[in-house]
Short mmCIF file of C-alpha atoms and ligand atoms in Angstrom, two decimals:
data_model
loop_
_atom_site.label_atom_id
_atom_site.label_comp_id
_atom_site.label_asym_id
_atom_site.label_seq_id
_atom_site.Cartn_x
_atom_site.Cartn_y
_atom_site.Cartn_z
CA MET A 1 6.37 23.91 -6.46
CA LYS A 2 3.64 23.76 -9.08
CA THR A 3 2.26 20.25 -9.60
CA ARG A 4 1.35 19.36 -13.18
CA ILE A 5 -1.24 16.71 -14.01
CA LEU A 6 -1.16 14.78 -17.26
CA LYS A 7 -3.92 12.40 -18.29
CA VAL A 8 -2.77 9.10 -19.69
CA ASP A 9 -4.64 6.14 -21.15
CA PRO A 10 -4.19 3.33 -18.59
CA ARG A 11 -4.31 0.58 -21.25
CA ARG A 12 -2.37 2.20 -24.08
CA PRO A 13 -0.33 5.03 -22.59
CA GLU A 14 0.29 7.78 -25.14
CA PRO A 15 4.00 8.48 -25.85
CA GLU A 16 3.75 12.21 -25.06
CA PRO A 17 2.84 12.14 -21.32
CA ILE A 18 5.19 9.21 -20.77
CA ARG A 19 8.06 11.07 -22.40
CA ALA A 20 7.37 14.18 -20.33
CA ALA A 21 7.21 12.19 -17.08
CA ALA A 22 10.37 10.23 -17.89
CA GLU A 23 12.16 13.52 -18.48
CA VAL A 24 11.13 14.74 -15.02
CA LEU A 25 12.47 11.51 -13.48
CA ARG A 26 15.75 11.72 -15.36
CA GLY A 27 16.12 15.31 -14.20
CA GLY A 28 15.88 14.26 -10.55
CA GLY A 29 12.20 15.19 -10.11
CA LEU A 30 9.21 13.40 -8.57
CA VAL A 31 6.41 11.77 -10.58
CA ALA A 32 3.31 10.11 -9.14
CA PHE A 33 2.08 7.30 -11.38
CA PRO A 34 -0.51 4.52 -11.31
CA THR A 35 0.45 0.91 -10.68
CA GLU A 36 -1.88 -2.09 -10.48
CA THR A 37 -1.86 -1.80 -6.65
CA VAL A 38 -1.86 1.88 -5.64
CA TYR A 39 -0.33 5.10 -7.01
CA GLY A 40 3.42 5.32 -6.46
CA LEU A 41 5.63 8.38 -5.97
CA GLY A 42 8.66 7.76 -8.14
CA ALA A 43 12.21 9.06 -8.33
CA ASN A 44 15.42 7.78 -9.91
CA ALA A 45 16.53 5.09 -7.43
CA LEU A 46 20.19 5.66 -8.25
CA ASP A 47 20.06 9.39 -7.47
CA PRO A 48 20.22 9.96 -3.68
CA GLU A 49 19.12 13.62 -3.98
CA ALA A 50 16.03 12.66 -5.94
CA VAL A 51 15.21 9.92 -3.43
CA ALA A 52 15.67 12.38 -0.55
CA ALA A 53 12.96 14.52 -2.17
CA ILE A 54 10.51 11.60 -1.87
CA PHE A 55 11.04 11.48 1.90
CA ARG A 56 10.51 15.25 2.17
CA ALA A 57 7.38 15.29 -0.01
CA LYS A 58 5.73 12.51 2.03
CA GLY A 59 7.05 13.46 5.45
CA ARG A 60 8.35 9.90 5.64
CA PRO A 61 10.68 8.72 8.43
CA ALA A 62 14.19 8.19 7.04
CA ASP A 63 14.45 4.61 8.37
CA ASN A 64 11.50 3.44 6.24
CA PRO A 65 12.98 1.90 3.07
CA LEU A 66 11.57 2.22 -0.45
CA ILE A 67 10.72 -0.43 -3.01
CA VAL A 68 12.67 -0.26 -6.27
CA HIS A 69 10.57 -0.75 -9.40
CA VAL A 70 11.88 -2.27 -12.62
CA ALA A 71 10.44 -2.56 -16.12
CA ASP A 72 12.18 -5.80 -17.05
CA ARG A 73 13.09 -8.97 -15.14
CA GLN A 74 16.69 -8.59 -16.34
CA TRP A 75 17.14 -5.38 -14.36
CA VAL A 76 17.05 -7.27 -11.07
CA GLN A 77 20.54 -8.64 -11.66
CA GLU A 78 21.93 -5.12 -11.34
CA LEU A 79 20.16 -4.42 -8.07
CA VAL A 80 20.73 -7.56 -5.99
CA LYS A 81 23.91 -9.44 -5.13
CA VAL A 82 22.62 -12.91 -5.95
CA LEU A 83 19.37 -14.16 -7.38
CA PRO A 84 18.56 -17.45 -5.61
CA ASP A 85 16.47 -20.06 -7.44
CA GLN A 86 13.51 -19.38 -5.16
CA ALA A 87 13.52 -15.74 -6.21
CA GLN A 88 13.87 -16.61 -9.89
CA VAL A 89 10.92 -18.99 -9.71
CA LEU A 90 8.72 -16.41 -7.95
CA ILE A 91 9.71 -13.71 -10.42
CA ASP A 92 8.94 -15.96 -13.39
CA ARG A 93 5.59 -16.81 -11.91
CA PHE A 94 4.28 -13.54 -10.46
CA TRP A 95 5.97 -10.69 -12.38
CA PRO A 96 4.80 -8.36 -13.58
CA GLY A 97 2.50 -8.23 -10.58
CA PRO A 98 1.95 -7.26 -6.94
CA LEU A 99 4.86 -9.17 -5.39
CA THR A 100 7.94 -7.44 -3.96
CA VAL A 101 10.97 -9.55 -3.11
CA ALA A 102 13.77 -8.39 -0.81
CA LEU A 103 17.33 -9.61 -1.38
CA PRO A 104 20.83 -8.44 -0.38
CA LYS A 105 21.48 -5.24 -2.31
CA GLN A 106 24.28 -4.24 -4.63
CA PRO A 107 26.53 -1.56 -3.13
CA HIS A 108 25.67 1.08 -5.74
CA ILE A 109 22.07 1.37 -4.49
CA PRO A 110 22.13 4.47 -2.29
CA ASP A 111 21.64 3.80 1.44
CA ILE A 112 18.83 6.33 1.56
CA VAL A 113 16.73 4.00 -0.63
CA THR A 114 16.99 1.08 1.79
CA GLY A 115 16.94 3.07 5.02
CA GLY A 116 20.37 1.67 5.79
CA LEU A 117 19.25 -2.00 5.46
CA SER A 118 21.45 -4.46 3.60
CA THR A 119 18.52 -5.73 1.51
CA VAL A 120 16.50 -4.06 -1.23
CA GLY A 121 12.85 -4.72 -2.12
CA VAL A 122 12.30 -5.04 -5.87
CA ARG A 123 9.15 -5.32 -7.90
CA MET A 124 7.95 -5.17 -11.50
CA PRO A 125 4.47 -3.63 -11.56
CA ALA A 126 1.74 -4.96 -13.86
CA HIS A 127 0.46 -1.63 -15.11
CA PRO A 128 1.08 -0.41 -18.67
CA VAL A 129 1.66 3.19 -17.48
CA ALA A 130 4.14 2.19 -14.77
CA LEU A 131 6.02 -0.12 -17.14
CA ALA A 132 6.13 2.42 -19.97
CA LEU A 133 7.32 5.14 -17.60
CA ILE A 134 10.11 3.08 -16.02
CA LYS A 135 11.23 1.87 -19.43
CA ALA A 136 11.29 5.42 -20.81
CA ALA A 137 13.19 6.70 -17.76
CA GLY A 138 15.72 3.91 -18.33
CA VAL A 139 16.58 3.69 -14.65
CA PRO A 140 15.11 1.73 -11.71
CA ILE A 141 12.49 3.81 -9.92
CA ALA A 142 12.20 4.04 -6.13
CA ALA A 143 8.54 4.50 -5.27
CA PRO A 144 6.56 4.37 -2.06
CA SER A 145 2.80 4.81 -2.15
CA ALA A 146 1.99 8.39 -3.21
CA ASN A 147 0.32 9.54 0.01
CA LEU A 148 1.43 11.74 2.88
CA SER A 149 3.10 9.47 5.42
CA GLY A 150 0.48 7.78 7.62
CA ARG A 151 -2.50 8.35 5.30
CA PRO A 152 -4.36 5.70 3.28
CA SER A 153 -2.59 4.90 0.03
CA PRO A 154 -4.01 6.61 -3.06
CA THR A 155 -6.03 4.65 -5.59
CA THR A 156 -6.86 7.62 -7.84
CA ALA A 157 -4.98 10.69 -9.10
CA GLU A 158 -7.43 12.81 -7.06
CA ASP A 159 -6.25 11.05 -3.88
CA VAL A 160 -2.64 11.84 -4.82
CA TRP A 161 -3.55 15.47 -5.49
CA GLU A 162 -5.31 15.72 -2.12
CA ASP A 163 -2.09 14.74 -0.30
CA LEU A 164 0.75 15.92 -2.54
CA ASN A 165 -0.37 18.95 -4.52
CA GLY A 166 2.51 21.44 -4.43
CA ARG A 167 4.95 18.76 -3.23
CA VAL A 168 5.62 16.81 -6.44
CA ASP A 169 6.44 17.80 -10.01
CA LEU A 170 3.97 15.71 -11.93
CA ILE A 171 1.01 13.38 -11.47
CA LEU A 172 0.23 10.94 -14.28
CA ASP A 173 -3.53 10.43 -14.10
CA GLY A 174 -4.33 6.93 -15.33
CA GLY A 175 -7.63 6.56 -13.48
CA GLU A 176 -8.31 4.06 -10.74
CA THR A 177 -5.78 1.40 -9.78
CA GLY A 178 -6.94 -2.23 -9.71
CA VAL A 179 -5.93 -4.23 -6.64
CA GLY A 180 -6.32 -1.22 -4.34
CA LEU A 181 -3.86 -2.54 -1.71
CA GLU A 182 -0.08 -2.62 -1.94
CA SER A 183 2.09 -5.48 -3.14
CA THR A 184 2.87 -8.53 -1.03
CA PHE A 185 6.33 -8.02 0.51
CA LEU A 186 8.46 -11.14 0.86
CA ASP A 187 11.93 -11.09 2.38
CA LEU A 188 13.96 -13.74 0.58
CA SER A 189 17.23 -12.93 2.32
CA THR A 190 16.49 -15.46 5.08
CA ASP A 191 15.53 -19.13 5.21
CA PRO A 192 12.60 -19.67 5.39
CA PRO A 193 11.49 -16.51 3.60
CA VAL A 194 9.41 -14.06 5.65
CA LEU A 195 6.15 -12.45 4.65
CA CYS A 196 6.53 -8.88 5.92
CA ARG A 197 3.36 -7.45 4.42
CA PRO A 198 0.40 -9.30 2.89
CA GLY A 199 -0.87 -7.80 -0.36
CA GLY A 200 -1.96 -8.44 -3.90
CA ILE A 201 -0.47 -11.96 -4.14
CA ASN A 202 -1.85 -14.47 -1.65
CA PRO A 203 0.61 -16.25 0.66
CA SER A 204 -0.88 -19.63 -0.27
CA ASP A 205 0.02 -19.02 -3.92
CA ILE A 206 3.59 -18.20 -2.88
CA CYS A 207 3.80 -21.35 -0.76
CA SER A 208 2.56 -23.48 -3.62
CA VAL A 209 5.62 -22.34 -5.59
CA ILE A 210 8.42 -22.25 -2.97
CA GLY A 211 7.06 -24.19 0.01
CA PRO A 212 6.58 -22.94 3.57
CA ILE A 213 7.23 -19.33 4.51
CA GLN A 214 7.20 -17.56 7.85
CA ILE A 215 4.78 -14.77 8.64
CA ASP A 216 6.13 -11.76 10.50
CA PRO A 217 4.10 -11.19 13.70
CA SER A 218 3.51 -7.56 12.68
CA VAL A 219 1.18 -8.82 9.94
CA TYR A 220 -1.45 -9.79 12.52
CA ALA A 221 -0.95 -7.31 15.31
CA ASN A 222 0.46 -3.93 16.12
CA LEU A 223 3.74 -4.51 17.89
CA GLU A 224 4.76 -3.05 21.21
CA GLU A 225 7.06 -0.05 21.33
CA HIS A 226 10.25 -2.12 21.79
CA GLU A 227 9.49 -4.78 19.17
CA MET A 228 11.05 -4.48 15.76
CA PRO A 229 9.14 -5.66 12.70
CA ARG A 230 11.15 -6.89 9.77
CA SER A 231 9.62 -4.18 7.59
CA PRO A 232 10.26 -0.82 9.23
CA GLY A 233 7.04 0.50 7.67
CA GLN A 234 4.96 -1.91 9.73
CA LYS A 235 5.80 -0.16 12.99
CA TYR A 236 4.07 3.09 12.13
CA THR A 237 0.37 3.87 12.38
CA HIS A 238 -0.56 3.81 8.78
CA TYR A 239 -3.33 3.95 6.23
CA ALA A 240 -5.33 6.10 8.62
CA PRO A 241 -8.01 8.64 7.85
CA LYS A 242 -8.20 11.71 10.11
CA ALA A 243 -10.93 9.97 12.08
CA GLU A 244 -10.13 7.51 14.84
CA VAL A 245 -10.76 3.96 13.59
CA LEU A 246 -12.02 1.09 15.75
CA VAL A 247 -12.38 -2.47 14.47
CA VAL A 248 -14.99 -4.79 15.98
CA GLU A 249 -14.33 -8.50 15.65
CA GLY A 250 -16.57 -11.50 16.41
CA ALA A 251 -19.74 -13.27 15.27
CA LEU A 252 -21.55 -11.06 12.77
CA GLU A 253 -24.74 -10.36 14.69
CA THR A 254 -22.84 -9.59 17.87
CA VAL A 255 -20.60 -7.26 15.86
CA HIS A 256 -23.63 -5.41 14.46
CA ALA A 257 -25.07 -4.94 17.96
CA LYS A 258 -21.74 -3.85 19.44
CA ILE A 259 -21.17 -1.30 16.68
CA ASN A 260 -24.65 0.14 17.23
CA SER A 261 -24.12 0.42 20.99
CA LEU A 262 -20.64 1.97 20.59
CA ALA A 263 -22.03 4.38 18.02
CA TYR A 264 -24.75 5.40 20.46
CA GLU A 265 -22.17 6.10 23.17
CA TYR A 266 -19.98 8.18 20.87
CA MET A 267 -22.96 10.14 19.57
CA GLN A 268 -23.99 10.85 23.18
CA GLU A 269 -20.56 12.44 23.55
CA GLY A 270 -21.34 14.61 20.55
CA ARG A 271 -18.93 12.91 18.18
CA ARG A 272 -19.73 12.34 14.52
CA VAL A 273 -19.76 8.61 13.88
CA GLY A 274 -19.36 6.61 10.70
CA VAL A 275 -19.59 2.88 10.06
CA LEU A 276 -17.55 0.90 7.55
CA ALA A 277 -20.20 -1.62 6.53
CA THR A 278 -20.53 -4.43 4.02
CA ALA A 279 -23.31 -4.97 1.49
CA GLU A 280 -24.81 -7.55 3.84
CA SER A 281 -25.06 -5.17 6.79
CA ARG A 282 -25.61 -1.66 5.56
CA GLY A 283 -29.23 -1.63 6.69
CA VAL A 284 -28.55 -2.56 10.31
CA TYR A 285 -26.81 0.62 11.50
CA GLN A 286 -28.47 3.67 13.02
CA VAL A 287 -25.61 6.04 12.32
CA PRO A 288 -25.36 9.25 10.25
CA VAL A 289 -22.66 8.02 7.86
CA VAL A 290 -22.67 4.41 6.70
CA LEU A 291 -20.25 3.62 3.87
CA GLU A 292 -20.36 0.24 2.22
CA ILE A 293 -17.20 -1.41 0.88
CA GLY A 294 -18.78 -4.31 -0.96
CA SER A 295 -19.95 -7.82 -0.29
CA ARG A 296 -18.23 -10.18 2.15
CA LYS A 297 -18.41 -12.71 -0.65
CA ASN A 298 -16.16 -10.58 -2.82
CA LEU A 299 -12.99 -9.78 -0.86
CA PRO A 300 -11.02 -8.51 -3.90
CA MET A 301 -13.75 -5.92 -4.41
CA ILE A 302 -13.51 -4.92 -0.75
CA ALA A 303 -9.72 -4.64 -1.07
CA SER A 304 -10.05 -2.31 -4.04
CA ALA A 305 -12.51 -0.06 -2.18
CA LEU A 306 -10.89 0.02 1.28
CA PHE A 307 -8.50 2.98 1.01
CA SER A 308 -10.85 5.19 -0.98
CA THR A 309 -13.63 4.51 1.53
CA LEU A 310 -11.37 5.39 4.47
CA ARG A 311 -10.59 8.68 2.72
CA ALA A 312 -14.30 9.26 2.08
CA PHE A 313 -15.01 9.31 5.84
CA ASP A 314 -12.81 12.40 6.10
CA ARG A 315 -14.86 14.15 3.42
CA HIS A 316 -17.98 13.37 5.48
CA GLY A 317 -16.38 14.99 8.51
CA VAL A 318 -16.54 11.75 10.50
CA GLU A 319 -14.58 11.70 13.78
CA VAL A 320 -14.93 8.03 14.74
CA VAL A 321 -15.11 5.15 12.26
CA LEU A 322 -16.43 1.81 13.51
CA ALA A 323 -15.45 -1.02 11.20
CA GLU A 324 -16.61 -4.63 10.93
CA SER A 325 -13.74 -7.08 10.78
CA LEU A 326 -13.56 -9.24 7.66
CA PRO A 327 -12.58 -12.82 6.93
CA GLU A 328 -8.79 -13.24 6.74
CA GLU A 329 -8.79 -15.60 3.80
CA GLY A 330 -7.12 -14.82 0.49
CA ILE A 331 -6.68 -11.07 0.10
CA GLY A 332 -8.75 -10.68 3.28
CA LEU A 333 -5.47 -11.12 5.20
CA ALA A 334 -4.16 -7.95 3.56
CA VAL A 335 -7.45 -6.11 4.08
CA MET A 336 -7.44 -6.88 7.82
CA ASN A 337 -3.74 -6.02 8.10
CA ARG A 338 -4.45 -2.54 6.68
CA LEU A 339 -7.57 -2.10 8.77
CA ARG A 340 -5.75 -3.01 12.00
CA LYS A 341 -2.96 -0.56 11.19
CA ALA A 342 -5.49 2.15 10.34
CA ALA A 343 -7.01 1.49 13.77
CA GLY A 344 -3.58 1.74 15.41
CA GLY A 345 -4.34 -1.61 17.07
CA ARG A 346 -7.75 -0.58 18.48
CA VAL A 347 -9.53 -3.89 17.94
CA ILE A 348 -12.48 -4.92 20.12
CA ARG A 349 -13.39 -8.62 20.31
CA VAL A 350 -16.98 -9.45 21.13
O1 TXA B 401 2.30 -1.95 -4.17
C1 TXA B 401 3.30 -1.41 -3.70
O2 TXA B 401 4.21 -2.05 -3.17
C2 TXA B 401 3.37 0.13 -3.76
C3 TXA B 401 3.47 0.53 -5.23
C4 TXA B 401 3.68 2.01 -5.42
O3 TXA B 401 4.46 -0.22 -5.85
N1 TXA B 401 4.48 0.62 -3.01
C5 TXA B 401 4.48 0.65 -1.65
O4 TXA B 401 5.59 1.22 -1.07
O5 TXA B 401 3.57 0.21 -0.98
P1 TXA B 401 5.61 1.75 0.43
O6 TXA B 401 6.89 2.45 0.57
O7 TXA B 401 4.38 2.53 0.70
O8 TXA B 401 5.65 0.45 1.29
C6 TXA B 401 6.82 -0.36 1.26
C7 TXA B 401 6.92 -1.20 2.49
C8 TXA B 401 7.22 -0.40 3.74
O9 TXA B 401 6.49 -0.97 4.82
C9 TXA B 401 8.72 -0.64 3.93
O10 TXA B 401 9.11 -0.57 5.29
C10 TXA B 401 8.89 -2.03 3.37
O11 TXA B 401 7.98 -2.12 2.30
N2 TXA B 401 10.25 -2.27 2.87
C11 TXA B 401 10.87 -1.66 1.82
N3 TXA B 401 12.11 -2.14 1.64
C12 TXA B 401 12.30 -3.09 2.58
C13 TXA B 401 13.37 -3.97 2.94
N4 TXA B 401 14.52 -3.98 2.27
N5 TXA B 401 13.18 -4.83 3.97
C14 TXA B 401 12.04 -4.86 4.66
N6 TXA B 401 10.97 -4.06 4.37
C15 TXA B 401 11.10 -3.18 3.37
MG1 MG B 402 2.90 3.25 1.86
#
């Protein structure tokens, strides 16, 4: 398949590329498009054949459900069985924006979308291109992140191209996404609601609107083989560059020293080592490739740079990435969740 790329103005999307992309979606094709979190790989959510093509293009396990994207709050009524007050309040407050809510699904949503689950995750993205595209398509759009399964999510059209060239019909290039990490995923089908994946909206902001929520254990740790996270996606190694990733956790100076000594050991073995550093620490490492993701004082900035930096290690031919752990406050919870998954649970405490 030949993959087309169309440039589009991220603030004021031109009608022409949007029309062309909407036509592809209506015809059952696949379109990668920017959202405020990461690029998504969209298909008509009501067309099981089109949705099946998403799974093939990404190499995604069939039991990993997709989020359905809408362009208008009203569309939710047609996707979920009931809209509880809690959901309505969250939607009013945080949409459009990086919050996905899961609720019992209407029967006409194909099973392939939800991986056989009885709930569906719905979100209204806060990106002019995504909104214009979904509106023009006129149907809800199922869209996972537009990466090959297991890889870091794409934050630019180039990242999408790197993974999916030849596998999708069209990429809408709207430049860099903003948040850089995926939406917060909240399952509202149970009481109390469960945070399945931290993301662009902070849990504390959700709690201030609907009260206490539960946090799925998979948010903090990689689960054992037999354990079942609420979000099927959380059980897979994910967000990973080709290099092996190792996270070092502890007091900062001890972390610096440990990373240097680990790096020395790996280099002795002849392996090419990289360090994921912060602005505060980039000078302390004696390692060939040191990539900085921003200041510890600016976690949103770090969030927006995380996936692209993980991809950059691959371009530097790095085989082992040693990463400093980061504070788990605010969006830092999401950053550390992604970093731990990228490391497949390899976290060293010092
Ligand atoms: O920001 C985002 O959410 C991006 C953009 C493109 O919107 N999308 C995204 O989709 O991150 P994806 O497929 O890469 O991640 C969706 C996650 C997966 O871990 C999946 O298992 C989980 O959400 N999920 C989807 N539907 C679910 C459901 N009904 N119940 C529990 N988890 C669900
Ligand atoms: Mg994904």
